[in-house]
PDB file of C-alpha atoms and ligand atoms in Angstrom:
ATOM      1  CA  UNK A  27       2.082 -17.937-145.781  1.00  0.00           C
ATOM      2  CA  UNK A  28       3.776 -15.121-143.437  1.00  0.00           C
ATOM      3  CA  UNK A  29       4.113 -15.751-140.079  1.00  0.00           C
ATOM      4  CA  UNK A  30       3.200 -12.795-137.484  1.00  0.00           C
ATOM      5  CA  UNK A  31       5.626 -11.755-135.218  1.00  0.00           C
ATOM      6  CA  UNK A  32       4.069 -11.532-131.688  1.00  0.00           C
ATOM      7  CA  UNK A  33       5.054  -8.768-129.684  1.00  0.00           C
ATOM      8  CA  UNK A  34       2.837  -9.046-127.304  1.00  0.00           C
ATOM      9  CA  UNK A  35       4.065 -12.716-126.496  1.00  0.00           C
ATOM     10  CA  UNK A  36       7.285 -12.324-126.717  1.00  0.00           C
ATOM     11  CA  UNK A  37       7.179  -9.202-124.196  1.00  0.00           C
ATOM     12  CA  UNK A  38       4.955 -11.306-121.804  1.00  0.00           C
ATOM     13  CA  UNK A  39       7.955 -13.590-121.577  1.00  0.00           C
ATOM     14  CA  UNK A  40      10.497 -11.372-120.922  1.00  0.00           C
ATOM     15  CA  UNK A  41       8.716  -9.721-118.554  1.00  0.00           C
ATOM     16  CA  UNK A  42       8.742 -13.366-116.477  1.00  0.00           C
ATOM     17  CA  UNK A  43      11.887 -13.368-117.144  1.00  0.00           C
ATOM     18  CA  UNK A  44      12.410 -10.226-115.470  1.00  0.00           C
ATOM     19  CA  UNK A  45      10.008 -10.692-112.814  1.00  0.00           C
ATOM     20  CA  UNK A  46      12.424 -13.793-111.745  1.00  0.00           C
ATOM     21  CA  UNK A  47      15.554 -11.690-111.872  1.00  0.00           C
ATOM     22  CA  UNK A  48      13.343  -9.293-108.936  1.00  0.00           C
ATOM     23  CA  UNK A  49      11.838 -11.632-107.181  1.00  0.00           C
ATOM     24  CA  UNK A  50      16.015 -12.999-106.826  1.00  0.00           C
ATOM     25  CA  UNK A  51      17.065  -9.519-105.538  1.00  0.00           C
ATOM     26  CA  UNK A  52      14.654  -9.986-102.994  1.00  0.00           C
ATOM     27  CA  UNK A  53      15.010 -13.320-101.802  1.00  0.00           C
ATOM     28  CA  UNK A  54      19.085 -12.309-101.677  1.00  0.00           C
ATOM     29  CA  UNK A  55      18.168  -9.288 -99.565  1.00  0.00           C
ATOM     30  CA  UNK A  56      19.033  -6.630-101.803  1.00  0.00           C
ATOM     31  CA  UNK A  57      17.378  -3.404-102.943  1.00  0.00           C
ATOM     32  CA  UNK A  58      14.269  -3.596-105.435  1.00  0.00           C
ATOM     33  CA  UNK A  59      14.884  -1.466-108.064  1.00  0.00           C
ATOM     34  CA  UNK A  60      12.876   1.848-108.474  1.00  0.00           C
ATOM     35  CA  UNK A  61      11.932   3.828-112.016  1.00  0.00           C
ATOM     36  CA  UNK A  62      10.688   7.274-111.404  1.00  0.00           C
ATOM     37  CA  UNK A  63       8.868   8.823-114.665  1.00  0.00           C
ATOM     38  CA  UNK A  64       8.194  12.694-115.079  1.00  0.00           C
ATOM     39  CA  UNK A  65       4.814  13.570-117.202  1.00  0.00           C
ATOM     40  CA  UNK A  66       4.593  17.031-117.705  1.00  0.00           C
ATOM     41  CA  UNK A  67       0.929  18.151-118.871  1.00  0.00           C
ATOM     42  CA  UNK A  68      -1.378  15.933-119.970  1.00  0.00           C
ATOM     43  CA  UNK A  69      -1.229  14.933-123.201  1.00  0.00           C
ATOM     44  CA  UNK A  70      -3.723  11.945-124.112  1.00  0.00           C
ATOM     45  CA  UNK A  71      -0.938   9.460-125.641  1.00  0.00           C
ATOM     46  CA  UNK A  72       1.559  10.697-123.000  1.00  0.00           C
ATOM     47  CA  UNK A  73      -0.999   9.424-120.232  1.00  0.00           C
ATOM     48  CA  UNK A  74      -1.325   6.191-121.380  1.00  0.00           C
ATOM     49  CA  UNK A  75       2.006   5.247-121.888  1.00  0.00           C
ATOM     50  CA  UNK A  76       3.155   6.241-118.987  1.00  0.00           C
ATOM     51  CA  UNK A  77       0.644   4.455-117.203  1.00  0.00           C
ATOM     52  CA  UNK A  78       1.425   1.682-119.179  1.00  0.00           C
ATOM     53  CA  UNK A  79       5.199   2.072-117.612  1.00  0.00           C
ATOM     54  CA  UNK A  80       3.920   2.301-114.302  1.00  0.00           C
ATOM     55  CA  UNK A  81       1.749  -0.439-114.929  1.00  0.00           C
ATOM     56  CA  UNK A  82       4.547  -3.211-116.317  1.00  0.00           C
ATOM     57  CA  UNK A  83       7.011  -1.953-113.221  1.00  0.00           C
ATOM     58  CA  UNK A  84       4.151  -3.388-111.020  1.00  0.00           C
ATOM     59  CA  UNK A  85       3.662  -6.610-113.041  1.00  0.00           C
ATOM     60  CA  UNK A  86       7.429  -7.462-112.169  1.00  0.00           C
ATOM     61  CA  UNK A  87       7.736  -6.113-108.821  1.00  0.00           C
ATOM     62  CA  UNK A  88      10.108  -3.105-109.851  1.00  0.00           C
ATOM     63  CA  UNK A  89       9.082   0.007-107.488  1.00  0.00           C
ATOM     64  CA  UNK A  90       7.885   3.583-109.650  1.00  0.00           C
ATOM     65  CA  UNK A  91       6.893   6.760-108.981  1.00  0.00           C
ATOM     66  CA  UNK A  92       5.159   9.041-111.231  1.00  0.00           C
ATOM     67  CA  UNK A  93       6.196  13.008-110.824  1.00  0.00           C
ATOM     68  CA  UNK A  94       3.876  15.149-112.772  1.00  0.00           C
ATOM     69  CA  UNK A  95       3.725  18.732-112.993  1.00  0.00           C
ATOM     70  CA  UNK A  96       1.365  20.772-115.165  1.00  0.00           C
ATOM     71  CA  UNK A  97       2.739  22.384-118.748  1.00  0.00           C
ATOM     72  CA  UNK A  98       3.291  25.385-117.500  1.00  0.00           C
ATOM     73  CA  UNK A  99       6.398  24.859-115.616  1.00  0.00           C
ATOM     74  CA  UNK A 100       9.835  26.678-116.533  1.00  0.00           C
ATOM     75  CA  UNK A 101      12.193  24.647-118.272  1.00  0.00           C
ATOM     76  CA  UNK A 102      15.009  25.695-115.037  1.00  0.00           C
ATOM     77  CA  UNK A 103      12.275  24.142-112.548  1.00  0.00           C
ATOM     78  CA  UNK A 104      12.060  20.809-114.836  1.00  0.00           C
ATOM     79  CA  UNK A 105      15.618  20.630-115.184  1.00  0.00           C
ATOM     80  CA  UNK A 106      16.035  21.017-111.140  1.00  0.00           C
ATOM     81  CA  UNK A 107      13.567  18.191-110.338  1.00  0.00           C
ATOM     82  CA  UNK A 108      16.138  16.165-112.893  1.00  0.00           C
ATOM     83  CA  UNK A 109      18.860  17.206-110.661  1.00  0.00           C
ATOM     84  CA  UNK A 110      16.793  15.872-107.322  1.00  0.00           C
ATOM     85  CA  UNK A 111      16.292  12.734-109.453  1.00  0.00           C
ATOM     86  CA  UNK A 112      20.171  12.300-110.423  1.00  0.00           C
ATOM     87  CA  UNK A 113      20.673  13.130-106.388  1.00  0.00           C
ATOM     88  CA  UNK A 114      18.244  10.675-105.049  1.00  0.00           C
ATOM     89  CA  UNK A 115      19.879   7.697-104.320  1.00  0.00           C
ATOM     90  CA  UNK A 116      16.694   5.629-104.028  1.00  0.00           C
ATOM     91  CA  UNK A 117      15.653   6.016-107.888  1.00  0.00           C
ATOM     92  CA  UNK A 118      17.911   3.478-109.990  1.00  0.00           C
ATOM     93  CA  UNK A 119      16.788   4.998-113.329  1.00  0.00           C
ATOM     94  CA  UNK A 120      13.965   7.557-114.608  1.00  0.00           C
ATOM     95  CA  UNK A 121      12.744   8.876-117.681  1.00  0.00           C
ATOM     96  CA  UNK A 122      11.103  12.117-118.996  1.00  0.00           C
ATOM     97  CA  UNK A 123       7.938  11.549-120.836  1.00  0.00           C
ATOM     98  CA  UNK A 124       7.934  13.061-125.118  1.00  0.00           C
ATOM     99  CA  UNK A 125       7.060  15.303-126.390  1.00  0.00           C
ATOM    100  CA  UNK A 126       7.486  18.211-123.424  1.00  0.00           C
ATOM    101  CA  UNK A 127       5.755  21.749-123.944  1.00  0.00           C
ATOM    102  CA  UNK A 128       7.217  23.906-126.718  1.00  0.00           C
ATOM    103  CA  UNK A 129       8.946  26.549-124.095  1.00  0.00           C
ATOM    104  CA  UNK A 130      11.232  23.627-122.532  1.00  0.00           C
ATOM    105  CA  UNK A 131      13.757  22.465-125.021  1.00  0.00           C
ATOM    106  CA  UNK A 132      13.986  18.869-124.956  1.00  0.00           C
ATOM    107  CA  UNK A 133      17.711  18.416-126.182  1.00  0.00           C
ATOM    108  CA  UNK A 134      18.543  20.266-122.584  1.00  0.00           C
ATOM    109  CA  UNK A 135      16.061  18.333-120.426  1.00  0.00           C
ATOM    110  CA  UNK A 136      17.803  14.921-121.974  1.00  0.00           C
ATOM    111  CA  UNK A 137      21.367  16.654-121.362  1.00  0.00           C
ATOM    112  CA  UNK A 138      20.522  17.305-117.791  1.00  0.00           C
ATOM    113  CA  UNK A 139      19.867  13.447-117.230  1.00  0.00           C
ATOM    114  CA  UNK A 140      22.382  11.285-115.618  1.00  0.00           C
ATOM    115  CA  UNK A 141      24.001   9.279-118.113  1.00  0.00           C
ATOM    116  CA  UNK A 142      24.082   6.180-115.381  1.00  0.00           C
ATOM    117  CA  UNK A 143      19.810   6.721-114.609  1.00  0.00           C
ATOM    118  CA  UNK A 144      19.381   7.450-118.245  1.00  0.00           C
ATOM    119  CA  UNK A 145      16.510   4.605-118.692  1.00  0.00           C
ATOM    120  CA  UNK A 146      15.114   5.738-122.196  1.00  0.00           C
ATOM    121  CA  UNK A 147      19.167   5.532-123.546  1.00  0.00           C
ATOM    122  CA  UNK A 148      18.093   9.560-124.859  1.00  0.00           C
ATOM    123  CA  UNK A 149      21.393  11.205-123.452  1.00  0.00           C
ATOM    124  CA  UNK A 150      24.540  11.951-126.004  1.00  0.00           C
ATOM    125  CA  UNK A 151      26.281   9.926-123.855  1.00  0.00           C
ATOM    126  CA  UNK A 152      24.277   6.525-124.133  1.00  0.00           C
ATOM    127  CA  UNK A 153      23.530   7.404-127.921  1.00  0.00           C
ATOM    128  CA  UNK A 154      27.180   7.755-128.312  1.00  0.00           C
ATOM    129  CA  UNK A 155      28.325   5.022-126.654  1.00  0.00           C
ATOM    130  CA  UNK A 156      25.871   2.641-128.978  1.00  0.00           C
ATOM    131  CA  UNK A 157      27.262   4.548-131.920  1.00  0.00           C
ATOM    132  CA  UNK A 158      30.651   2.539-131.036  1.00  0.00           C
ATOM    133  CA  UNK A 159      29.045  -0.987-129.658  1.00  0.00           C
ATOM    134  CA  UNK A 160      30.153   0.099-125.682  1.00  0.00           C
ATOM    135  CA  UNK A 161      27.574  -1.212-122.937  1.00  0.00           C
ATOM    136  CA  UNK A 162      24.680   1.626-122.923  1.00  0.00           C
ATOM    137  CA  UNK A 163      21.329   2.124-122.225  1.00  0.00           C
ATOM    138  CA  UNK A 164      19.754   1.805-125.685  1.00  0.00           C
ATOM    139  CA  UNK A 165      16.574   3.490-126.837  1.00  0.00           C
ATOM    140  CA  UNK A 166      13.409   0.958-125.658  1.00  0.00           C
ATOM    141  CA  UNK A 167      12.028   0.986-129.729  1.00  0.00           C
ATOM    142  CA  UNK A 168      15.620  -0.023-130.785  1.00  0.00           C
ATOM    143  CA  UNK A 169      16.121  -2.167-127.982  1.00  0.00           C
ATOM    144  CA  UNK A 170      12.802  -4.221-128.622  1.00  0.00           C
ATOM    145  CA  UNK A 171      12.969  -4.319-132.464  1.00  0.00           C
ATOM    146  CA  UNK A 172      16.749  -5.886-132.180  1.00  0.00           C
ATOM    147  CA  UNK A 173      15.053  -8.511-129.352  1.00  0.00           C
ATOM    148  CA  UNK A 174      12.377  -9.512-131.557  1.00  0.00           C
ATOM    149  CA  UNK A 175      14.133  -9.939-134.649  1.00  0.00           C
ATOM    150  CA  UNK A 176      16.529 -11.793-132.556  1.00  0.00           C
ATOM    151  CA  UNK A 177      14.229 -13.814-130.640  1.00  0.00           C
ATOM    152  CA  UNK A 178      12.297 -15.186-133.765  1.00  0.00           C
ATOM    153  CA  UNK A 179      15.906 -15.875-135.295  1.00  0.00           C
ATOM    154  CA  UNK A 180      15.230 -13.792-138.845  1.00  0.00           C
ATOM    155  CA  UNK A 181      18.361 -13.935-140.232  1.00  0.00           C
ATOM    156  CA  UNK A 182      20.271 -10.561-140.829  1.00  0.00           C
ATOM    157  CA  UNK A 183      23.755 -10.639-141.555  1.00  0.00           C
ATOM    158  CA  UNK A 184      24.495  -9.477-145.182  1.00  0.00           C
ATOM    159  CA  UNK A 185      20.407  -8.454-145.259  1.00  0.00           C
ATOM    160  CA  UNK A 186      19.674  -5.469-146.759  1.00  0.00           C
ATOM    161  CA  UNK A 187      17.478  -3.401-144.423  1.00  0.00           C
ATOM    162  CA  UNK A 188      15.578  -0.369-145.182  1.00  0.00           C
ATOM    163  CA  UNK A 189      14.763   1.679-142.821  1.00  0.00           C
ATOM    164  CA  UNK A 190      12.271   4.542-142.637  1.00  0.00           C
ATOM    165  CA  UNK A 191      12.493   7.494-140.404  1.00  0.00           C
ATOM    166  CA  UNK A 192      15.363   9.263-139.196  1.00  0.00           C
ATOM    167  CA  UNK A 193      14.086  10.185-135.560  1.00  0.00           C
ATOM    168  CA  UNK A 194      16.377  10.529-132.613  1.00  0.00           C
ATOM    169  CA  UNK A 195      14.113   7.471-131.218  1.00  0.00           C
ATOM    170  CA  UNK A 196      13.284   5.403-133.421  1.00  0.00           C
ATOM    171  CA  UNK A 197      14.975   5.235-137.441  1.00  0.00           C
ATOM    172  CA  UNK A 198      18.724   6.714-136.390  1.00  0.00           C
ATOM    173  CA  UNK A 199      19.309   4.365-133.467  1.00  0.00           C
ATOM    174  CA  UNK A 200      17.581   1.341-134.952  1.00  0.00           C
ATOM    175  CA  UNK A 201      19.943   1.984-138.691  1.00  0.00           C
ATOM    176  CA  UNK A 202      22.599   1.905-136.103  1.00  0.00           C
ATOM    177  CA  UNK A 203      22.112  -0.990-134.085  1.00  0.00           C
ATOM    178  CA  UNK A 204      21.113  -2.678-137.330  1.00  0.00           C
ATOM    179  CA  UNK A 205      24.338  -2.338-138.922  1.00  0.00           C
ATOM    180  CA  UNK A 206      26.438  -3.022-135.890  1.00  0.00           C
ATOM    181  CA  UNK A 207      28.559  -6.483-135.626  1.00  0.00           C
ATOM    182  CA  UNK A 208      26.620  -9.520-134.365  1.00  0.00           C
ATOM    183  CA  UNK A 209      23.519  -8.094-136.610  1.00  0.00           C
ATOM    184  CA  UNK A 210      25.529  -7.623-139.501  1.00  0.00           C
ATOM    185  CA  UNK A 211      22.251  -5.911-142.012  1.00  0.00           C
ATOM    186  CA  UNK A 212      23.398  -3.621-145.032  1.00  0.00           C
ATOM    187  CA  UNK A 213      21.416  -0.443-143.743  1.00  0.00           C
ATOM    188  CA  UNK A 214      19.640   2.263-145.792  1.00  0.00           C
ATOM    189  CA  UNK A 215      17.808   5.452-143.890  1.00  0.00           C
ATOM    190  CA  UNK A 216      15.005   6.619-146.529  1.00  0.00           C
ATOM    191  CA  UNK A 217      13.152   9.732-145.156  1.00  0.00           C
ATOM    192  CA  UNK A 218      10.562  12.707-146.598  1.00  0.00           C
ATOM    193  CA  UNK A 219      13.580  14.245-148.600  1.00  0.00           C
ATOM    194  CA  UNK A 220      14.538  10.499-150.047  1.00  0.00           C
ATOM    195  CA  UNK A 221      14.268  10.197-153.924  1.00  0.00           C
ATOM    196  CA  UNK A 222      12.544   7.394-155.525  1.00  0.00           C
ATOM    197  CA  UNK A 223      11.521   6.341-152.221  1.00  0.00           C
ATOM    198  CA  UNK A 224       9.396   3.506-153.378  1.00  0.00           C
ATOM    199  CA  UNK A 225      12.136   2.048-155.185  1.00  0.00           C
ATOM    200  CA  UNK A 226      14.286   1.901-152.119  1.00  0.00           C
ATOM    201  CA  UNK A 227      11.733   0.266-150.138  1.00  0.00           C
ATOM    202  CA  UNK A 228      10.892  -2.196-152.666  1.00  0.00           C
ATOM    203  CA  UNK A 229      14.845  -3.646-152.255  1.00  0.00           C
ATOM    204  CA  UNK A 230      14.776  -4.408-148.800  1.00  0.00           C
ATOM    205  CA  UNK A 231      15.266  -7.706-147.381  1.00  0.00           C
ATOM    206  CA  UNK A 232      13.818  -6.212-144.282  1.00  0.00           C
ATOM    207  CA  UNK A 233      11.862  -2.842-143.776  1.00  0.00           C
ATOM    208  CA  UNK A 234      11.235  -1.170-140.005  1.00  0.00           C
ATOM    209  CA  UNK A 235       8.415   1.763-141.158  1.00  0.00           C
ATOM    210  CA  UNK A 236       8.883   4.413-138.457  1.00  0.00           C
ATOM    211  CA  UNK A 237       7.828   7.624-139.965  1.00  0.00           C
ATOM    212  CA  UNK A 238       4.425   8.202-138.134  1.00  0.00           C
ATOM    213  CA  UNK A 239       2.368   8.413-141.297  1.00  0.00           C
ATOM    214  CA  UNK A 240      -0.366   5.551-141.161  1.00  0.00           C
ATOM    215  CA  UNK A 241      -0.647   2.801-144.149  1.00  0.00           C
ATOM    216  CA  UNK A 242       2.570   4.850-145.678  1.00  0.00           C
ATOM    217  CA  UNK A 243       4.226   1.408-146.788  1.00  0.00           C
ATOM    218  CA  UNK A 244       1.803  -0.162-149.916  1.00  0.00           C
ATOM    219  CA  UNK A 245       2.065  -3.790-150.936  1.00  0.00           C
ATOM    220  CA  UNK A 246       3.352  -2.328-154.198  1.00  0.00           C
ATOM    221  CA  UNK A 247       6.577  -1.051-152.543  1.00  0.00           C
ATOM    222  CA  UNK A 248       7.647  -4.646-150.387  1.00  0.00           C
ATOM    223  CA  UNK A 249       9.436  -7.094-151.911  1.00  0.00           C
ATOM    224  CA  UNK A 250       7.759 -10.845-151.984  1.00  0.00           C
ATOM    225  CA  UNK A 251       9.127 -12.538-148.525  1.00  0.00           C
ATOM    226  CA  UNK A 252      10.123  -9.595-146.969  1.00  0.00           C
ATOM    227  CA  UNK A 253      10.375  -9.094-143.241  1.00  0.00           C
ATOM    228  CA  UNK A 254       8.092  -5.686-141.733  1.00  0.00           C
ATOM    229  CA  UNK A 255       8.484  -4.159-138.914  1.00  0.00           C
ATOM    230  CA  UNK A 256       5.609  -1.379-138.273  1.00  0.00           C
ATOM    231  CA  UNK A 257       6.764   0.843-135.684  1.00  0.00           C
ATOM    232  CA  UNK A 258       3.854   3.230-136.392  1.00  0.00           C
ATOM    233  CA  UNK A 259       1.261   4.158-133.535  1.00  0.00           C
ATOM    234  CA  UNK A 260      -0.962   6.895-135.566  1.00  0.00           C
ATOM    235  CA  UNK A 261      -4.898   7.102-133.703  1.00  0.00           C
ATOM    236  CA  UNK A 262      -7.085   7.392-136.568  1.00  0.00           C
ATOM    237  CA  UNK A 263     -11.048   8.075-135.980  1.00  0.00           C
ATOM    238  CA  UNK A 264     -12.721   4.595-135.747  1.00  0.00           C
ATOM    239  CA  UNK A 265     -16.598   3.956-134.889  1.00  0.00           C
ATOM    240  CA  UNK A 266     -15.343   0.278-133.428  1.00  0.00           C
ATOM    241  CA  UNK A 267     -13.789   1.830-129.747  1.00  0.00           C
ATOM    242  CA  UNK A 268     -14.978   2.618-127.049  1.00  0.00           C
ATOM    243  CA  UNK A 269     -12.099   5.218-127.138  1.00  0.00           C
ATOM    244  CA  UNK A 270     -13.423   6.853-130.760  1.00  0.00           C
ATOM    245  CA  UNK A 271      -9.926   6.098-131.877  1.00  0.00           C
ATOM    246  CA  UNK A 272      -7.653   2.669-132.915  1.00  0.00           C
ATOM    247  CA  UNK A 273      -3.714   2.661-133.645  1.00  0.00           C
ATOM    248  CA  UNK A 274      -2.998   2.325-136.567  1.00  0.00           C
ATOM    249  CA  UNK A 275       0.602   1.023-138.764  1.00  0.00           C
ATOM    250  CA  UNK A 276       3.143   2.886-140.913  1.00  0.00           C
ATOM    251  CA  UNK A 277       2.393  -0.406-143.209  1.00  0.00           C
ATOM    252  CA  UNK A 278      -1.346  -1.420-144.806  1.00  0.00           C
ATOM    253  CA  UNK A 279      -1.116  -4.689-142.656  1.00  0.00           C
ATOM    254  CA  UNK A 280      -4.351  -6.258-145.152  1.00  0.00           C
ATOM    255  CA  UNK A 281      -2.318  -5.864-148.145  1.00  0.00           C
ATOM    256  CA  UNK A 282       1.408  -6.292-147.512  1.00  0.00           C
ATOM    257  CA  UNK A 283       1.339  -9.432-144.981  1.00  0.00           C
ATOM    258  CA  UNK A 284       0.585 -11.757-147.951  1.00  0.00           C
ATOM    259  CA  UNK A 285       3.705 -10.144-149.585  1.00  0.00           C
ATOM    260  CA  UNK A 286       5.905 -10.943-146.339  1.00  0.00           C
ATOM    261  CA  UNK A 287       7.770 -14.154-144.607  1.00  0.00           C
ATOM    262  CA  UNK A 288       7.178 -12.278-141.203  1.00  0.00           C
ATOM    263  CA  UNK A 289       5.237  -9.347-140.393  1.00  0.00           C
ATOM    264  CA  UNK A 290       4.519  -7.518-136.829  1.00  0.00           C
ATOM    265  CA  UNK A 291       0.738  -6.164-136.146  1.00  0.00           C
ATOM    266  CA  UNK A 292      -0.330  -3.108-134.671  1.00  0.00           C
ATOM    267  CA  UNK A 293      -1.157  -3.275-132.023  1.00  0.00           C
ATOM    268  CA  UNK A 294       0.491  -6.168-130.517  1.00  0.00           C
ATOM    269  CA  UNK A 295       3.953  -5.621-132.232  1.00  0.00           C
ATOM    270  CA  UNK A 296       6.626  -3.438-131.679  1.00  0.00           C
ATOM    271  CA  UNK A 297       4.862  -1.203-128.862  1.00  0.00           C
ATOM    272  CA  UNK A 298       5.214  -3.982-125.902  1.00  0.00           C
ATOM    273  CA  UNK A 299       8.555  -4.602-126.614  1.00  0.00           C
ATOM    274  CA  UNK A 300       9.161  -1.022-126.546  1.00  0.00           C
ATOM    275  CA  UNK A 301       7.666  -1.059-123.056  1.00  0.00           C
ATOM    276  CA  UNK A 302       9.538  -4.259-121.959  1.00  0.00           C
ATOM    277  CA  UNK A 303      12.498  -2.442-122.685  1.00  0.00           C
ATOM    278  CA  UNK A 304      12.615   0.344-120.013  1.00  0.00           C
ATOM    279  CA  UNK A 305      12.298  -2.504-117.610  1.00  0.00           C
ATOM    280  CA  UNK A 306      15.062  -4.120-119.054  1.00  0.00           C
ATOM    281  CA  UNK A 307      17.267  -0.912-118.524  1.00  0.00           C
ATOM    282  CA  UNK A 308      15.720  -0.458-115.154  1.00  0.00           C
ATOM    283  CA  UNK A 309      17.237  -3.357-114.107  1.00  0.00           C
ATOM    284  CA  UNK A 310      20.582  -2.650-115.956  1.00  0.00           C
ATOM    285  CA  UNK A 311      20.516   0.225-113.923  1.00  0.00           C
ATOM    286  CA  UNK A 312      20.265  -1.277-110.811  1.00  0.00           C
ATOM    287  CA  UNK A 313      22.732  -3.877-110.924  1.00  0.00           C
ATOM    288  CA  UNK A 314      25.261  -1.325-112.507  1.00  0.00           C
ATOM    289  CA  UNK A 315      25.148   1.319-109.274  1.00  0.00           C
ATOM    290  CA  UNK A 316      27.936   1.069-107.758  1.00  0.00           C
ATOM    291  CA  UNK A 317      26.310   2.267-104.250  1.00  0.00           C
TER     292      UNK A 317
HETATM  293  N1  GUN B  45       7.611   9.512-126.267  1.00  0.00           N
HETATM  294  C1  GUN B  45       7.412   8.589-127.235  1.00  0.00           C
HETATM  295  N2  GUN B  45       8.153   7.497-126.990  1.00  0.00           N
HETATM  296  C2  GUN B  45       8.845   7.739-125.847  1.00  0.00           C
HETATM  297  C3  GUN B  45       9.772   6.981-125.072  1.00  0.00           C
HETATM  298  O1  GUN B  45      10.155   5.859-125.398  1.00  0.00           O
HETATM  299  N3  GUN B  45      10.234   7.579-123.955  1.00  0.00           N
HETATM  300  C4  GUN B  45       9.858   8.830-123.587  1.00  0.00           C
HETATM  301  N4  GUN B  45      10.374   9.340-122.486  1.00  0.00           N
HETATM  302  N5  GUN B  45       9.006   9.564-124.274  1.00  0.00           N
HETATM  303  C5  GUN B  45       8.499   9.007-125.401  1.00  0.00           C
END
């Protein structure tokens, strides 16, 4: 029988646990640390997870602000209202909501971040620093796929991992942090150019599916006793929500979990840890100024 791994609990504990580490600052008299997010446009999924953000600073008594501007501004405008952000000595850490208008590039937007209020870990400099195990701000996906698999004790060292996606996000910092010392997993980084794909797949000890294409991973291609993580969020039409839409996996959830030893739903998975994450490095952030 396969055993789900709860996101959604596990996240709901941290956050207590983070809620205690605020409500400490503030009995002690010291600042309460502020996130400041930047939506530009108004993309549907964008909305909601930054509301979402907003939503889980208030939950643990971290301050936010929300700075939108429509999708027409200049890429030199959004770049100086980074610059105000680096300046302001209020904000702790911020992020800038993906994907930004096709006119902005997004590689400079992340460059013009400062390293030390980097909150998503997206800057060369954090990304760089993770490469070589240094103290960073890692990439919330990562960052809450290493805490659950760590949290429900799933053994990794000498485990051969597959993972599946290569984004700057998701599949090249999780291969990373999957390999690194303390995890110890034998990584592999299939992607839409990978031969024999299947085949791959079908050796791993433990699979994260982050490619973005829903039901991709079959029961046919998992291993019996495997451990899945589905890091997919793909809305697909569904007559059941209110919305007209549901999430759904990279991985046919029906068919694989009686393949797996542990298996993470969507929703309810990955996605709160993700969020749980950028109020982890919030506070990071915080206790790391040095003003
Ligand atoms: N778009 C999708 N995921 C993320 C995220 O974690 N952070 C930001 N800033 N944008 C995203």
């Amino acid at each position: 029988m396969y055993q789900i791994i709860d996101g959604k609990k596990t996240a709901a504990k941290i956050r207590q646990e983070i809620a205690g580490a605020v409500a400490q600052l503030h009995e002690s008299g010291k600042r309460i640390p502020h996130l400041a997010a930047i939506l530009v446009g108004n993309n549907g999924s964008s909305e909601t997870y930054v509301a979402n953000k907003i939503k889980d600073c208030a939950e643990v008594g971290i301050r936010s602000s929300l700075i939108r501007f429509n999708d027409n501004i200049s890429e030199s405008e959004l770049i100086r209202a980074i610059e105000k952000l680096n300046n302001d000595s209020d904000v702790d850490g911020f992020i800038v909501q993906l994907p930004l208008p096709n006119h902005i590039s997004e590689n400079k937007v992340i460059e013009s971040i400062d390293p030390s209020k980097d909150a998503d870990g997206f800057h060369p400099v954090n990304l760089g620093k993770m490469i070589i195990g240094l103290p960073c701000f890692l990439p919330a996906t990562p960052y809450g796929i290493v805490e659950l698999i760590k949290r429900y004790k799933i053994p990794t060292a000498g485990r051969h991992c597959v993972v599946i996606g290569r984004s700057n996000i998701v599949g090249r910092p999780v291969s990373v942090l999957m390999s690194q010392k303390g995890i110890d997993a034998t990584v592999t980084v299939v992607h839409s150019k990978t031969r024999n794909i299947e085949n791959i797949i079908l050796q791993a000890d433990i699979i994260i599916a982050a490619i973005g294409v829903a039901s991709f991973v079959k029961a046919d291609m998992v291993k019996e006793g495997a451990v899945v993580i589905d890091v997919g969020t793909t809305r697909v039409p569904s007559g059941e929500t209110k919305s007209g839409w549901k999430l759904a996996g990279d991985v046919d959830f029906e068919h694989v979990a009686p393949k797996c030893s542990y298996i993470t739903p969507v929703p309810g998975g990955v996605g709160p840890m993700t969020r749980v994450s950028l109020l982890r490095n919030t506070l990071l952030a915080a206790n790391q100024r040095k003003i």
